[in-house]
Coordinates of C-alpha atoms in Angstrom, one line a residue:
M1 CA 5.4 17.9 -23.5
N2 CA 4.4 20.1 -20.6
E3 CA 7.0 22.1 -18.7
A4 CA 6.4 20.3 -15.3
N5 CA 7.0 17.0 -17.0
E6 CA 10.2 18.2 -18.6
N7 CA 11.6 19.7 -15.4
S8 CA 10.6 17.4 -12.5
W9 CA 7.9 14.9 -11.4
S10 CA 8.1 16.3 -7.9
E11 CA 7.4 19.8 -9.0
E12 CA 4.2 18.6 -10.5
E13 CA 3.3 16.4 -7.5
F14 CA 3.9 19.2 -5.0
S15 CA 2.8 22.2 -7.1
R16 CA 0.3 23.1 -4.4
V17 CA 2.1 22.1 -1.2
D18 CA 2.2 24.8 1.5
L19 CA 4.7 24.3 4.3
G20 CA 4.5 27.9 5.4
D21 CA 7.7 28.8 3.7
K22 CA 8.6 28.8 -0.1
R23 CA 12.1 27.6 0.8
L24 CA 10.7 24.6 2.6
N25 CA 8.5 23.8 -0.4
K26 CA 11.5 24.0 -2.7
R27 CA 13.6 21.8 -0.3
L28 CA 10.8 19.2 -0.4
I29 CA 10.9 19.1 -4.2
N30 CA 14.7 18.8 -4.3
L31 CA 14.7 16.1 -1.6
C32 CA 12.2 14.0 -3.6
E33 CA 14.3 14.3 -6.7
S34 CA 17.5 13.3 -4.9
L35 CA 15.9 10.4 -3.0
S36 CA 14.2 9.0 -6.2
D37 CA 17.5 9.1 -8.0
A38 CA 19.2 6.9 -5.4
P39 CA 16.3 5.1 -3.6
E40 CA 18.5 2.5 -1.9
S41 CA 21.1 5.0 -0.6
P42 CA 21.1 6.7 2.8
I43 CA 20.5 10.5 3.0
N44 CA 24.1 11.5 2.8
Q45 CA 24.8 9.4 -0.3
A46 CA 21.5 10.4 -2.1
C47 CA 22.4 14.1 -1.7
E48 CA 24.8 15.7 -4.1
D49 CA 27.2 17.3 -1.6
W50 CA 27.6 18.2 2.1
A51 CA 25.5 21.4 1.8
E52 CA 22.6 19.4 0.4
T53 CA 23.0 16.7 3.0
K54 CA 22.8 19.3 5.8
S55 CA 19.7 20.9 4.2
A56 CA 18.1 17.5 4.1
Y57 CA 18.7 16.7 7.8
R58 CA 17.5 20.2 8.8
F59 CA 14.3 19.7 6.8
F60 CA 13.5 16.5 8.7
Q61 CA 14.4 18.2 12.0
N62 CA 12.4 21.3 11.4
E63 CA 9.3 21.2 13.6
K64 CA 7.5 23.6 11.2
V65 CA 7.5 20.9 8.6
N66 CA 4.0 19.5 8.8
R67 CA 3.9 16.0 7.4
S68 CA 0.1 16.2 7.1
E69 CA 0.6 19.0 4.6
I70 CA 3.0 17.0 2.5
L71 CA 0.7 14.0 2.4
A72 CA -2.4 16.3 1.7
A73 CA -0.7 17.7 -1.5
H74 CA 0.1 14.2 -2.7
S75 CA -3.3 12.8 -1.7
A76 CA -5.0 15.6 -3.7
K77 CA -3.0 14.6 -6.8
T78 CA -3.8 11.0 -6.2
A79 CA -7.5 11.7 -6.2
R80 CA -7.1 13.7 -9.4
R81 CA -5.4 10.8 -11.1
A82 CA -8.2 8.6 -9.9
Q83 CA -10.9 10.7 -11.6
A84 CA -9.9 9.1 -15.0
H85 CA -11.1 5.7 -13.7
E86 CA -14.6 4.4 -13.2
T87 CA -13.6 2.5 -10.1
I88 CA -10.5 2.5 -8.0
L89 CA -9.5 0.3 -5.0
A90 CA -8.5 2.0 -1.8
I91 CA -6.4 -0.6 -0.1
Q92 CA -5.7 -0.2 3.6
D93 CA -3.1 -2.0 5.7
T94 CA -0.7 -1.5 8.6
S95 CA 3.0 -2.1 8.7
Y96 CA 5.6 -1.7 11.5
F97 CA 9.0 -0.1 11.1
N98 CA 11.6 -1.5 13.6
Y99 CA 14.3 0.8 15.0
T100 CA 15.3 -1.3 18.0
S101 CA 18.9 -1.4 16.7
H102 CA 19.0 2.4 17.2
P103 CA 18.8 2.5 21.0
K104 CA 19.5 6.2 21.3
T105 CA 16.5 7.1 19.1
E106 CA 13.8 8.8 21.1
G107 CA 10.1 9.1 20.6
L108 CA 9.5 5.5 19.4
G109 CA 6.7 3.2 20.5
E110 CA 6.5 -0.5 21.4
I111 CA 5.6 -2.5 18.3
S112 CA 5.9 -6.1 19.5
M113 CA 6.8 -8.2 22.5
K114 CA 8.3 -11.6 22.9
K115 CA 9.9 -13.7 25.7
G116 CA 13.7 -14.1 25.8
K117 CA 15.9 -16.8 27.3
N118 CA 16.8 -14.9 30.4
V119 CA 14.3 -12.0 30.2
K120 CA 10.5 -12.4 30.5
E121 CA 9.6 -9.6 28.1
I122 CA 11.6 -8.1 25.2
Y123 CA 10.0 -5.2 23.4
S124 CA 10.8 -4.1 19.8
H125 CA 10.7 -0.3 19.3
G126 CA 9.6 1.6 16.2
L127 CA 6.8 3.3 14.4
A128 CA 3.4 2.0 13.1
M129 CA 2.2 3.1 9.7
H130 CA -1.4 2.7 8.5
A131 CA -1.7 3.6 4.9
C132 CA -4.4 3.6 2.2
L133 CA -3.1 3.1 -1.3
A134 CA -5.2 3.9 -4.4
V135 CA -4.9 1.2 -7.0
T136 CA -6.7 0.9 -10.4
T137 CA -8.8 -2.3 -11.0
Q138 CA -5.9 -3.3 -13.3
G139 CA -3.4 -3.1 -10.5
L140 CA -1.6 0.2 -11.1
P141 CA -0.9 2.2 -7.9
L142 CA -2.0 5.9 -8.2
G143 CA -0.7 7.1 -4.9
L144 CA -1.6 7.4 -1.2
L145 CA -5.0 8.6 -0.1
S146 CA -4.1 8.6 3.6
Q147 CA -1.3 7.7 6.0
K148 CA -1.1 7.7 9.7
I149 CA 2.3 7.2 11.4
T150 CA 2.3 6.7 15.2
A151 CA 4.4 5.6 18.1
R152 CA 2.3 3.0 19.8
K153 CA 1.7 3.4 23.5
S154 CA 2.4 0.3 25.7
R155 CA -0.7 -1.7 26.4
P156 CA -1.4 -3.2 29.8
T157 CA -0.7 -6.9 29.8
R158 CA -2.9 -7.8 32.8
G159 CA -6.1 -6.3 31.7
K160 CA -9.0 -8.7 30.9
A161 CA -10.0 -9.0 27.3
S162 CA -13.6 -8.4 28.3
E163 CA -12.6 -5.0 29.7
R164 CA -10.8 -4.0 26.6
D165 CA -13.8 -5.1 24.5
Q166 CA -16.0 -2.6 26.4
L167 CA -14.0 0.4 25.2
P168 CA -15.7 2.5 22.5
I169 CA -14.2 2.0 19.0
E170 CA -12.7 5.5 19.1
E171 CA -10.4 4.5 22.0
K172 CA -9.1 1.4 20.2
E173 CA -6.2 1.0 17.8
S174 CA -8.7 -0.5 15.3
F175 CA -10.3 2.9 14.9
R176 CA -7.6 3.6 12.3
W177 CA -9.5 1.6 9.8
L178 CA -12.6 3.8 10.2
E179 CA -10.5 7.0 10.1
S180 CA -9.0 6.0 6.8
L181 CA -12.4 5.0 5.4
N182 CA -13.8 8.4 6.3
H183 CA -10.8 10.2 4.8
T184 CA -11.1 8.2 1.6
K185 CA -14.8 9.1 1.2
E186 CA -13.9 12.8 1.8
V187 CA -11.0 12.9 -0.6
M188 CA -12.5 10.9 -3.4
G189 CA -15.8 12.7 -3.5
D190 CA -18.0 11.3 -6.3
C191 CA -15.4 8.9 -7.6
R192 CA -16.2 5.3 -6.8
A193 CA -13.6 4.0 -4.4
V194 CA -13.9 0.4 -3.0
T195 CA -12.1 0.1 0.3
V196 CA -10.2 -3.3 0.5
C197 CA -8.9 -4.6 3.8
D198 CA -7.6 -7.9 5.2
R199 CA -9.0 -9.9 8.1
E200 CA -7.9 -7.5 10.8
C201 CA -10.6 -5.1 9.6
D202 CA -13.4 -7.6 10.1
I203 CA -15.1 -5.3 12.6
Y204 CA -18.8 -4.6 13.0
D205 CA -18.2 -0.8 13.5
F206 CA -16.3 -0.7 10.2
F207 CA -19.2 -2.1 8.3
K208 CA -21.7 0.1 10.2
R209 CA -19.7 3.2 9.3
S210 CA -19.4 2.2 5.6
N211 CA -23.2 1.7 5.5
E212 CA -23.8 5.2 7.1
I213 CA -21.6 7.1 4.6
G214 CA -22.4 4.9 1.6
A215 CA -18.9 3.7 1.0
P216 CA -18.4 0.3 -0.8
V217 CA -16.0 -2.0 1.1
L218 CA -14.5 -5.5 0.6
V219 CA -13.0 -7.3 3.6
R220 CA -11.8 -10.8 4.2
A221 CA -13.7 -12.5 7.0
S222 CA -11.7 -13.5 10.1
S223 CA -14.4 -15.0 12.4
D224 CA -17.1 -17.6 11.9
R225 CA -19.7 -15.3 13.4
T226 CA -23.4 -16.0 14.0
I227 CA -25.6 -14.3 11.3
N228 CA -29.2 -13.7 10.5
R229 CA -30.4 -13.4 14.1
K230 CA -33.9 -12.1 14.5
S231 CA -33.1 -10.5 17.8
R232 CA -30.1 -9.9 20.0
Y233 CA -30.5 -13.1 22.1
A234 CA -32.1 -15.3 19.5
E235 CA -30.9 -18.9 19.6
K236 CA -33.3 -20.5 17.0
E237 CA -33.0 -20.3 13.3
V238 CA -29.5 -18.8 13.4
V239 CA -26.5 -20.1 11.6
K240 CA -22.8 -19.6 11.4
L241 CA -21.3 -17.8 8.4
W242 CA -19.2 -20.7 7.1
N243 CA -22.1 -23.2 7.3
Y244 CA -24.5 -20.8 5.7
M245 CA -22.2 -20.2 2.7
M246 CA -21.2 -23.9 2.3
A247 CA -24.9 -24.7 2.0
R248 CA -25.3 -22.2 -0.9
P249 CA -25.3 -23.7 -4.4
S250 CA -22.1 -23.4 -6.4
S251 CA -22.2 -20.6 -9.0
G252 CA -19.3 -21.9 -11.0
S253 CA -15.6 -22.7 -10.7
Y254 CA -12.3 -21.7 -12.3
S255 CA -8.6 -22.6 -12.2
I256 CA -5.9 -20.5 -10.5
E257 CA -2.2 -20.7 -10.6
I258 CA -0.4 -20.9 -7.2
P259 CA 3.2 -19.6 -7.4
H260 CA 6.2 -21.2 -5.7
R261 CA 6.9 -20.1 -2.1
S262 CA 10.3 -20.5 -0.6
K263 CA 10.7 -21.8 2.9
S264 CA 10.9 -19.1 5.6
K265 CA 10.7 -18.6 9.3
H266 CA 6.9 -18.5 9.2
N267 CA 6.1 -20.7 6.2
S268 CA 7.0 -24.0 4.7
E269 CA 8.1 -24.4 1.1
R270 CA 5.3 -24.6 -1.4
L271 CA 5.6 -25.9 -5.0
P272 CA 3.8 -24.2 -7.8
R273 CA 0.5 -25.9 -8.9
S274 CA -2.9 -25.3 -10.4
A275 CA -6.0 -25.3 -8.1
E276 CA -9.6 -25.6 -9.1
V277 CA -11.7 -23.4 -6.9
T278 CA -15.5 -23.2 -6.4
V279 CA -17.3 -19.9 -6.0
R280 CA -20.5 -19.4 -3.9
F281 CA -22.1 -16.1 -3.1
G282 CA -25.2 -15.0 -1.1
A283 CA -26.8 -12.2 0.9
F284 CA -26.9 -12.3 4.7
Q285 CA -27.7 -10.1 7.7
L286 CA -24.7 -9.0 9.8
N287 CA -25.8 -8.5 13.4
A288 CA -24.2 -6.4 16.0
P289 CA -22.1 -8.3 18.6
R290 CA -24.0 -9.0 21.8
N291 CA -21.3 -7.5 24.0
H292 CA -20.9 -4.3 21.9
P293 CA -20.4 -1.3 24.3
Q294 CA -23.2 0.7 22.7
Q295 CA -25.8 -2.0 22.9
K296 CA -27.2 -0.6 26.2
A297 CA -27.4 3.0 25.0
Q298 CA -28.9 2.4 21.5
Q299 CA -30.3 -0.3 19.3
L300 CA -27.6 -1.1 16.8
P301 CA -28.8 -1.9 13.3
D302 CA -28.4 -5.1 11.4
I303 CA -26.5 -4.6 8.1
E304 CA -27.4 -6.2 4.8
M305 CA -24.2 -7.7 3.3
N306 CA -23.1 -10.2 0.7
A307 CA -20.5 -12.9 1.1
I308 CA -18.4 -14.6 -1.6
Y309 CA -16.9 -17.9 -0.6
V310 CA -14.0 -19.2 -2.7
V311 CA -12.7 -22.7 -1.8
E312 CA -10.7 -25.5 -3.2
E313 CA -12.9 -28.5 -2.5
N314 CA -10.5 -31.3 -3.5
P315 CA -6.9 -30.1 -2.6
P316 CA -4.0 -32.5 -3.2
E317 CA -2.9 -34.5 -0.2
G318 CA -0.5 -32.6 2.0
E319 CA -1.4 -29.2 0.4
D320 CA -3.1 -26.3 2.2
V321 CA -6.6 -25.6 1.1
I322 CA -7.1 -22.4 -0.9
E323 CA -10.0 -20.6 0.8
W324 CA -11.3 -17.0 0.9
M325 CA -14.4 -15.7 2.6
L326 CA -15.0 -12.2 1.4
L327 CA -17.6 -9.8 2.9
T328 CA -18.9 -6.8 0.9
N329 CA -21.7 -4.4 0.6
L330 CA -21.3 -4.4 -3.2
A331 CA -24.1 -6.0 -5.2
V332 CA -23.3 -9.6 -6.3
S333 CA -25.8 -11.2 -8.6
S334 CA -23.8 -13.4 -10.9
F335 CA -20.8 -15.6 -11.2
Q336 CA -19.0 -13.0 -13.3
E337 CA -19.6 -10.3 -10.7
A338 CA -18.3 -12.5 -7.9
C339 CA -15.2 -13.4 -9.8
E340 CA -14.5 -9.7 -10.6
I341 CA -14.8 -8.8 -6.9
V342 CA -12.5 -11.8 -6.0
R343 CA -10.0 -10.4 -8.5
W344 CA -10.2 -7.0 -6.8
Y345 CA -9.3 -8.6 -3.5
S346 CA -6.3 -10.3 -5.0
L347 CA -4.9 -6.9 -5.7
R348 CA -4.7 -6.2 -2.0
W349 CA -1.2 -7.7 -2.2
R350 CA -0.2 -4.4 -3.9
I351 CA 0.1 -2.7 -0.6
E352 CA 2.2 -5.5 0.9
M353 CA 4.6 -4.9 -2.1
F354 CA 4.5 -1.2 -1.4
F355 CA 5.7 -1.8 2.2
K356 CA 8.3 -4.2 0.9
V357 CA 9.6 -1.4 -1.4
L358 CA 10.0 0.8 1.6
K359 CA 11.7 -1.7 3.8
S360 CA 13.7 -3.9 1.6
G361 CA 14.4 -1.6 -1.4
F362 CA 14.7 1.8 0.3
R363 CA 16.0 0.3 3.6
V364 CA 14.2 3.0 5.6
E365 CA 14.7 1.1 8.9
A366 CA 18.4 1.9 8.6
C367 CA 17.8 5.6 8.7
R368 CA 19.2 7.4 11.8
L369 CA 17.5 10.6 12.7
A370 CA 17.6 10.4 16.5
H371 CA 13.8 11.0 17.0
G372 CA 10.5 9.3 16.1
E373 CA 8.9 12.5 14.8
R374 CA 11.9 13.1 12.4
L375 CA 11.6 9.6 11.2
A376 CA 7.9 10.1 10.6
R377 CA 8.6 13.0 8.3
Y378 CA 11.3 11.0 6.6
L379 CA 8.9 8.0 6.1
T380 CA 6.2 10.4 4.7
V381 CA 8.6 11.7 2.0
M382 CA 10.0 8.3 1.3
S383 CA 6.5 6.8 1.0
I384 CA 5.7 9.2 -1.9
V385 CA 9.0 8.4 -3.6
A386 CA 8.4 4.7 -3.1
W387 CA 5.0 5.0 -4.7
R388 CA 6.4 6.6 -7.8
L389 CA 9.1 3.9 -8.3
F390 CA 6.6 1.2 -7.5
M391 CA 4.2 2.6 -10.1
I392 CA 7.0 2.7 -12.7
T393 CA 7.6 -1.0 -12.0
L394 CA 4.0 -1.9 -12.8
I395 CA 3.0 0.6 -15.4
A396 CA 4.5 -1.4 -18.3
R397 CA 2.2 -4.4 -17.3
T398 CA -1.0 -2.4 -17.0
D399 CA -0.7 0.3 -19.7
P400 CA 2.2 -0.7 -22.0
E401 CA 1.2 1.3 -25.1
Q402 CA 1.0 4.6 -23.3
C403 CA 3.6 7.2 -24.5
S404 CA 6.6 7.4 -22.2
S405 CA 6.5 11.2 -22.2
S406 CA 4.2 10.9 -19.2
L407 CA 7.0 9.1 -17.3
L408 CA 10.2 10.5 -18.7
S409 CA 11.4 14.0 -19.7
E410 CA 12.5 14.5 -23.3
H411 CA 16.2 14.6 -22.2
E412 CA 15.7 11.3 -20.3
W413 CA 14.0 9.3 -23.2
R414 CA 16.5 10.7 -25.7
V415 CA 19.5 9.6 -23.7
L416 CA 17.8 6.2 -23.0
R417 CA 17.1 5.7 -26.7
S418 CA 20.6 6.6 -27.7
K419 CA 22.1 4.1 -25.1
S420 CA 19.7 1.2 -25.7
A421 CA 18.1 1.5 -29.2
R422 CA 21.0 2.9 -31.2
N423 CA 19.4 3.7 -34.6
N424 CA 16.5 1.3 -34.4
H425 CA 13.9 3.8 -33.2
P426 CA 12.5 7.0 -34.7
N427 CA 14.6 9.9 -33.7
N428 CA 11.9 12.4 -32.8
Q429 CA 9.2 10.2 -31.2
P430 CA 9.3 9.1 -27.6
P431 CA 9.0 5.3 -27.1
T432 CA 6.1 3.6 -25.5
I433 CA 6.0 2.8 -21.8
K434 CA 6.6 -0.8 -22.5
Q435 CA 9.7 -0.1 -24.6
A436 CA 11.1 2.5 -22.2
V437 CA 10.8 0.2 -19.2
A438 CA 12.4 -2.6 -21.1
W439 CA 15.4 -0.4 -21.9
I440 CA 15.6 0.8 -18.3
A441 CA 15.5 -2.9 -17.1
K442 CA 18.3 -3.7 -19.6
L443 CA 20.4 -1.0 -17.9
G444 CA 19.7 -2.7 -14.6
G445 CA 20.9 -6.1 -15.8
H446 CA 17.7 -7.7 -17.1
L447 CA 18.5 -9.9 -20.1
G448 CA 15.0 -9.8 -21.6
R449 CA 14.9 -13.5 -22.7
K450 CA 11.5 -15.2 -23.1
C451 CA 12.1 -17.3 -20.0
D452 CA 13.1 -14.3 -17.8
G453 CA 9.6 -12.9 -17.2
P454 CA 9.0 -9.2 -16.5
P455 CA 11.7 -7.2 -14.7
G456 CA 11.4 -6.8 -11.0
T457 CA 11.5 -3.8 -8.8
I458 CA 15.2 -4.1 -7.8
T459 CA 16.3 -4.5 -11.4
L460 CA 14.4 -1.4 -12.5
W461 CA 15.8 0.6 -9.6
R462 CA 19.3 -0.3 -10.8
G463 CA 18.4 0.7 -14.3
W464 CA 16.8 3.9 -13.2
K465 CA 19.9 4.9 -11.3
R466 CA 22.1 4.2 -14.3
L467 CA 19.8 6.3 -16.5
T468 CA 20.1 9.2 -14.0
D469 CA 23.9 8.9 -14.1
L470 CA 23.9 8.9 -17.9
C471 CA 21.6 11.9 -18.1
E472 CA 23.9 13.8 -15.7
G473 CA 27.0 12.8 -17.7
V474 CA 25.4 14.1 -20.9
R475 CA 24.5 17.4 -19.3
L476 CA 28.0 17.9 -18.0
A477 CA 29.5 17.0 -21.4
E478 CA 27.1 19.5 -23.1
N479 CA 28.0 22.3 -20.6
E480 CA 31.7 21.5 -21.0
G481 CA 31.5 21.7 -24.7
S482 CA 29.6 25.0 -24.6
T483 CA 32.4 26.7 -22.6
C484 CA 35.4 25.4 -24.7
G485 CA 37.2 27.8 -27.1

C-alpha cells in the first residue's frame, strides 16, 4: 500500500499541480475530497463547516486559479495511466450546461434558441464544454485528455449559409474537434490513441489534419457525400458513399441486443429485441469539398479512408432500422477487424454517460457562482471528481479481479469488510474490486439478486457516501477512545 493511496486519491492525482501558490494546491486537493464524498450535494453541504465553505467559494472566485493548470495535471496522469494499454480510445463530444434559471449570473453564452408563444426568439444561456475522455478498449474511463469550456458568442441569424461556409476552419466552432485531436496527439505521445467522434465531426478538415499528424480516427458519417472523384469537377465515374458501400459484398453478420428505451420528449418507446446486422467494409477516396475556402489558394489532397457499413437488412415492421456508417483511417482487412472497430465505436456512449453523471448525478447546473468563469473553474474540478466516480462504477465490470487497494485505502476496505462481510473474509487481505464494489452497492441499497443486474451509478454514489460516513464515525470513535481515562 503506497502512502498516497492510503491518504488521498486527490493527493496522487494532483501531486504535480502548480497553481502558483502551495495553499491553492492544497485547497484544490481538499475540495476534490469533499466533493467526491458528497457528489450530489451543493458546495455548502459538501464542505464540512462554514470556514471550509468560504474557502471553496474563494477558490472558485480567485482569478489566479488557472483551470488549464488543473486540467493539465489531471491530463498528465491520464496519459500515464494509458501507457499500460496497447490502444486507448480518445472519445470527443460537446455538451451544454444550462444556467438560464440563474438570471443574475454574468459571463454566460447563448447555447440554444427557440420560438415562444408571444416572443419570436427565446435564448437559453449557459456554457459549452467540449471534452475528450480517454477510455480503454474494454470501456474503462481513464480520465480527461482535454477539455474546453466556453461561453458561446451569439451568431448572426441573417447570414447566408454559403457565407459561413467560406470561413476558414479556425474561425468556426467546429475547430474544437481539431484542437482536441492535436492535443491528444501531443499528450499521448507514442501511445496509440484512436480518436472517436459522432456525426458532428464528419468534416474534411478533421480527416485532413489526422492524416497530417498520423493520428488514427473513427467517425460516424453524417452526409452521403460524393467520393472517388478523379478531379474537382468530375461528374463521371463518381458515386455516393452509401451506394458505394451497399454495393460491396457482405463480409459477415452477427446478432446484437437492442435495449428497451422509454418514451421521452424526443423519442418514442422502444421494446427490447435482437437484431441481425450485416457488415460491409471497403476503401475509398475522400475528396475535398468543391466549395472549400482553401481550394483557390492550394490544391487540397484526396485522403485514403476506409468505411464500415453496419445495417439491419430485414428489420421488423414498424421498427427503426439499425444502421451505422463509420469512417476511419485504420486498416480494415477482415470481418473480425471490422467488428472490433464497430465495438470501439459503441463505447462512444461512455462520454454521454460521463456528461449524465455531471448533470443528473452531480447536478452542476444548480450551482450558483454568479459568473461564467467561476462556473468554468467549478465544472473543471467537478469533471475530474465525476470521472473518478464514473470509473468506480465501471471498474468492477472491466477488471473485477484487481485488488481493491488501488481503489480504497486500508482504513476504507477494513471498515467496508467489517460492515458487509462480517467474518466471511480473510482479515488481513483486501477484497477484489468486484467484491468491494458489491459491498459498496449493498450499502447503497442494491439487493444483489440474480435478476437485478450490475449496480448503477446512483446506487454506488449512495453506497460510497455511506462508506465515507462509516469511516468518519470509526475515526471519531477511535479518537474518543484514545482520550478517555
